[in-house]
Coordinates of C-alpha atoms in Angstrom, one line a residue:
M1 CA 63.6 -177.7 -118.9
P2 CA 64.4 -180.9 -121.0
A3 CA 63.0 -181.0 -124.5
T4 CA 61.3 -184.4 -123.8
S5 CA 59.2 -182.7 -121.0
Q6 CA 58.0 -180.1 -123.5
K7 CA 56.4 -182.6 -125.9
G8 CA 53.4 -184.9 -125.7
L9 CA 51.0 -182.1 -124.9
A10 CA 48.1 -181.8 -127.3
Q11 CA 46.1 -179.4 -125.3
H12 CA 46.2 -175.8 -124.0
Q13 CA 47.8 -175.4 -120.6
Q14 CA 46.7 -172.7 -118.3
Q15 CA 49.6 -170.6 -116.9
Q16 CA 48.7 -168.2 -114.0
V17 CA 50.3 -164.8 -113.8
S18 CA 49.3 -162.6 -110.7
G19 CA 45.7 -163.7 -110.6
G20 CA 45.1 -163.8 -114.4
E21 CA 45.1 -166.9 -116.6
F22 CA 46.8 -166.9 -119.9
T23 CA 47.1 -169.8 -122.5
V24 CA 50.4 -171.2 -123.6
E25 CA 50.0 -173.4 -126.7
E26 CA 52.1 -176.5 -126.7
L27 CA 51.5 -179.2 -129.3
N28 CA 52.5 -182.8 -129.8
H29 CA 55.0 -183.0 -132.6
G30 CA 55.9 -186.6 -132.2
N31 CA 59.7 -187.1 -132.5
D32 CA 60.4 -183.6 -133.7
S33 CA 62.9 -182.6 -131.0
S34 CA 63.8 -179.4 -132.8
Y35 CA 60.4 -177.7 -132.2
P36 CA 60.7 -174.5 -130.2
F37 CA 59.6 -174.3 -126.6
F38 CA 59.6 -171.8 -123.8
D39 CA 61.8 -172.0 -120.7
F40 CA 59.3 -171.3 -117.8
N41 CA 62.1 -170.7 -115.3
V42 CA 62.0 -166.9 -115.7
P43 CA 60.1 -164.2 -113.7
R44 CA 56.8 -163.5 -115.3
N45 CA 55.4 -161.1 -112.8
V46 CA 57.7 -158.2 -112.9
T47 CA 57.5 -155.0 -110.7
T48 CA 59.4 -151.8 -111.4
A49 CA 59.2 -148.2 -110.3
V50 CA 58.3 -145.2 -112.5
G51 CA 61.5 -144.2 -114.4
Q52 CA 63.4 -147.4 -113.6
T53 CA 64.3 -149.6 -116.6
A54 CA 62.2 -152.8 -116.8
F55 CA 63.3 -156.1 -118.3
L56 CA 61.0 -158.9 -119.4
H57 CA 63.1 -162.0 -120.0
C58 CA 61.7 -164.6 -122.5
R59 CA 63.9 -167.6 -123.2
V60 CA 63.1 -169.8 -126.2
E61 CA 64.8 -173.1 -126.7
Q62 CA 65.4 -174.7 -130.1
L63 CA 64.1 -171.6 -132.0
G64 CA 65.6 -172.8 -135.3
D65 CA 64.5 -170.6 -138.2
K66 CA 61.5 -169.1 -136.3
A67 CA 61.3 -165.6 -135.0
V68 CA 60.4 -164.1 -131.6
S69 CA 58.1 -161.1 -131.2
W70 CA 56.9 -159.0 -128.3
I71 CA 53.3 -157.9 -128.3
R72 CA 51.6 -155.4 -126.0
K73 CA 48.3 -157.2 -125.1
R74 CA 46.1 -154.2 -124.5
D75 CA 46.2 -152.9 -128.1
L76 CA 47.9 -155.9 -129.8
H77 CA 50.7 -153.6 -130.9
I78 CA 53.8 -155.4 -132.2
L79 CA 56.7 -153.9 -130.3
T80 CA 59.6 -156.0 -131.6
A81 CA 60.1 -158.8 -134.1
A82 CA 63.4 -160.7 -134.1
I83 CA 66.0 -158.0 -133.4
Y84 CA 63.9 -155.2 -135.0
T85 CA 61.7 -152.6 -133.2
Y86 CA 58.2 -151.9 -134.7
T87 CA 57.1 -149.0 -132.6
S88 CA 58.0 -145.3 -132.7
D89 CA 58.3 -145.3 -128.9
A90 CA 62.1 -145.5 -128.6
R91 CA 61.8 -146.7 -125.0
F92 CA 61.1 -150.2 -126.2
Q93 CA 63.7 -152.5 -127.7
V94 CA 64.7 -156.1 -127.6
V95 CA 68.0 -157.2 -126.1
R96 CA 69.4 -160.4 -127.4
P97 CA 73.1 -161.3 -127.0
E98 CA 74.6 -163.2 -130.0
R99 CA 73.6 -166.9 -130.1
S100 CA 71.6 -166.5 -127.0
E101 CA 68.2 -168.1 -126.3
N102 CA 67.2 -165.0 -124.3
W103 CA 64.9 -162.4 -126.0
T104 CA 64.6 -159.6 -123.4
L105 CA 62.1 -156.8 -123.8
Q106 CA 63.7 -153.6 -122.4
I107 CA 61.4 -150.7 -121.4
K108 CA 63.3 -147.5 -120.5
F109 CA 61.7 -144.9 -118.3
P110 CA 58.5 -146.8 -117.7
Q111 CA 55.4 -144.9 -116.8
L112 CA 52.2 -146.0 -115.0
R113 CA 50.5 -146.4 -118.3
D114 CA 53.0 -149.1 -119.4
A115 CA 51.7 -151.5 -116.8
G116 CA 49.8 -154.6 -118.2
I117 CA 50.3 -157.8 -120.1
Y118 CA 53.0 -158.4 -122.7
E119 CA 53.3 -161.5 -124.8
C120 CA 56.4 -163.2 -126.1
Q121 CA 55.4 -165.0 -129.3
V122 CA 57.1 -167.5 -131.6
N123 CA 55.8 -167.6 -135.2
T124 CA 55.1 -171.3 -135.3
E125 CA 51.8 -172.7 -136.7
P126 CA 49.8 -172.3 -134.5
K127 CA 51.9 -169.7 -132.7
L128 CA 53.4 -170.1 -129.3
S129 CA 52.9 -167.4 -126.8
L130 CA 53.8 -166.7 -123.2
A131 CA 52.4 -163.9 -121.1
F132 CA 54.2 -161.6 -118.7
R133 CA 52.7 -159.1 -116.3
L134 CA 54.5 -155.8 -115.8
N135 CA 53.6 -153.8 -112.7
V136 CA 54.7 -150.1 -112.6
I137 CA 54.4 -148.3 -109.3
E138 CA 55.2 -144.7 -108.3
A139 CA 57.5 -144.9 -105.4
K140 CA 57.2 -141.9 -103.0
A141 CA 59.4 -140.6 -100.3
R142 CA 58.1 -139.3 -97.0
I143 CA 59.9 -137.5 -94.2
L144 CA 58.8 -138.7 -90.8
G145 CA 57.4 -136.1 -88.4
P146 CA 55.5 -132.8 -88.9
A147 CA 55.6 -130.7 -92.1
D148 CA 57.1 -127.8 -90.0
L149 CA 59.9 -128.7 -87.6
Y150 CA 61.0 -126.3 -84.8
V151 CA 64.4 -126.8 -83.2
K152 CA 66.4 -124.6 -80.8
T153 CA 69.7 -123.1 -81.7
G154 CA 72.6 -125.4 -80.6
S155 CA 70.5 -128.6 -80.8
T156 CA 70.5 -131.3 -83.5
I157 CA 68.3 -131.3 -86.6
S158 CA 67.4 -134.9 -87.3
L159 CA 65.4 -135.9 -90.4
S160 CA 64.4 -139.4 -91.6
C161 CA 63.4 -140.0 -95.2
V162 CA 61.6 -143.3 -95.9
I163 CA 60.8 -145.0 -99.2
S164 CA 58.7 -148.1 -98.6
Q165 CA 57.3 -148.7 -102.1
G166 CA 59.0 -150.1 -105.1
P167 CA 61.5 -152.7 -105.9
H168 CA 64.6 -153.1 -103.7
D169 CA 66.9 -151.3 -106.1
L170 CA 65.8 -147.7 -105.2
G171 CA 69.2 -146.2 -105.9
T172 CA 70.6 -143.3 -103.9
V173 CA 69.0 -140.6 -101.8
F174 CA 70.2 -136.9 -102.0
W175 CA 69.4 -134.2 -99.4
Y176 CA 68.9 -130.6 -100.3
H177 CA 68.7 -127.4 -98.2
G178 CA 66.9 -125.1 -100.5
P179 CA 68.7 -125.3 -103.8
T180 CA 72.0 -126.5 -102.2
I181 CA 72.9 -130.2 -101.8
V182 CA 73.7 -131.2 -98.3
D183 CA 76.8 -133.4 -98.0
Y184 CA 78.8 -134.9 -95.2
D185 CA 81.9 -133.0 -96.2
S186 CA 80.1 -129.7 -96.3
P187 CA 82.2 -126.7 -95.2
R188 CA 79.6 -126.1 -92.5
G189 CA 80.6 -129.3 -90.7
G190 CA 78.5 -131.3 -88.3
V191 CA 76.6 -133.1 -91.1
K192 CA 76.0 -136.9 -91.0
I193 CA 74.0 -138.9 -93.5
E194 CA 73.2 -142.6 -93.0
T195 CA 71.3 -144.8 -95.5
E196 CA 70.0 -148.3 -94.8
W197 CA 67.7 -150.9 -96.3
T198 CA 65.4 -153.1 -94.1
D199 CA 61.8 -153.4 -95.2
A200 CA 62.2 -149.9 -96.6
L201 CA 64.9 -147.6 -97.8
T202 CA 65.7 -145.0 -95.1
S203 CA 68.1 -142.1 -95.2
R204 CA 68.8 -140.1 -92.0
L205 CA 70.2 -136.6 -92.0
R206 CA 71.7 -135.2 -88.8
I207 CA 73.0 -131.6 -88.5
T208 CA 74.5 -130.8 -85.1
N209 CA 74.8 -127.4 -83.4
A210 CA 71.8 -126.0 -85.3
R211 CA 72.1 -122.3 -86.4
I212 CA 69.6 -119.8 -87.6
T213 CA 71.1 -120.1 -91.0
D214 CA 70.1 -123.8 -91.0
S215 CA 66.5 -122.8 -91.2
G216 CA 64.7 -123.5 -94.5
N217 CA 63.2 -126.1 -96.7
Y218 CA 64.9 -129.6 -96.6
T219 CA 64.1 -132.1 -99.4
C220 CA 65.1 -135.7 -99.8
I221 CA 65.3 -136.7 -103.5
P222 CA 65.6 -140.5 -104.1
T223 CA 67.0 -141.6 -107.5
I224 CA 63.8 -143.6 -108.2
A225 CA 61.0 -142.0 -106.2
A226 CA 59.1 -138.8 -105.8
P227 CA 60.8 -136.4 -103.4
A228 CA 59.5 -135.2 -100.0
S229 CA 60.1 -131.9 -98.1
V230 CA 60.0 -130.5 -94.6
M231 CA 60.3 -126.9 -93.4
V232 CA 62.9 -126.5 -90.6
H233 CA 62.7 -123.5 -88.2
V234 CA 65.7 -122.9 -86.0
I235 CA 64.6 -120.5 -83.2
N236 CA 66.1 -118.8 -80.2
G237 CA 64.7 -119.1 -76.7
E238 CA 61.1 -120.0 -76.5
H239 CA 60.1 -123.7 -76.7
P240 CA 58.4 -124.4 -80.0
A241 CA 55.4 -126.0 -78.3
A242 CA 55.0 -122.9 -76.2
M243 CA 55.4 -120.6 -79.2
Q244 CA 52.8 -122.6 -81.2
H245 CA 50.5 -122.6 -78.1
G246 CA 51.0 -118.9 -77.8
N247 CA 50.1 -118.3 -81.4
K248 CA 47.0 -120.4 -81.0
N249 CA 45.9 -118.5 -77.9
H250 CA 46.5 -115.2 -79.7
S251 CA 44.4 -116.4 -82.6
N252 CA 41.6 -117.5 -80.4
G253 CA 41.7 -114.2 -78.5
L254 CA 41.5 -112.3 -81.7
L255 CA 38.5 -114.4 -82.9
N256 CA 36.7 -113.9 -79.5
N257 CA 37.2 -110.1 -79.7
L258 CA 35.8 -110.0 -83.3
S259 CA 32.8 -112.1 -82.2
L260 CA 32.1 -109.7 -79.2
L261 CA 32.5 -106.7 -81.6
F262 CA 30.0 -108.2 -84.0
V263 CA 27.4 -109.0 -81.2
H264 CA 27.8 -105.5 -79.8
S265 CA 27.3 -103.8 -83.2
F266 CA 24.3 -106.0 -84.1
T267 CA 22.7 -105.1 -80.7
V268 CA 23.2 -101.4 -81.2
F269 CA 21.7 -101.7 -84.7
L270 CA 18.7 -103.7 -83.4
I271 CA 17.9 -101.1 -80.7
K272 CA 18.0 -98.2 -83.1
W273 CA 15.8 -100.1 -85.6
L274 CA 13.2 -100.8 -82.9
R275 CA 13.0 -97.1 -81.9

């Protein structure tokens, strides 16, 4: 933004960030073209996932001999001043290439508690400040289908892991069978893994010619998201639905028998008591 468009303002301007209003102080300094001003052409509503490094980019033109600081709004804690860090939390630091107008606050391994408003300030009189909103979300994976999957020997195990929350850069998805990583070049063979991004990150695992030894817990572990698991049962013969139906009938029959036994016992007791 040209310097001339930054001057001639003797009032507070309201800048809106994700539904909240924050004041940026800009003063009329006449012909003083060396007075610092912010470049507003930067993202000020930033979303990251838990564990994924976040960057808040503050660009200050014509800084001169002034200093840039980063303040955490909720407790007014000074995080950085110039190139120095003023917090014991080593996750916070300022990144500023030599002779650059960019003063970037870097937050490593962000947690949900780090969400909120951060201010980039310049120590003019009165001070200049620009607010940024950091959103931190916990991305979670989910495996489509039931928590227990039954497949017949010789058929194909097909699992789909979906991560629909979080920024687009969700990294890589790994599949595990128990404690062992599942890979396309596994000695077992017949393993295929496909990963694609549409409106969500999806990883598909296909294992052909299922064997009894393929039974067990399968987990998809994204780089930046909570994992998800499913229990796979590879069975011989009986159709899973029929097996589940049979178990249900068996359970119902057992409950009916217990109910009849209870009624019979209570009836005998009542007759003896009345005598």
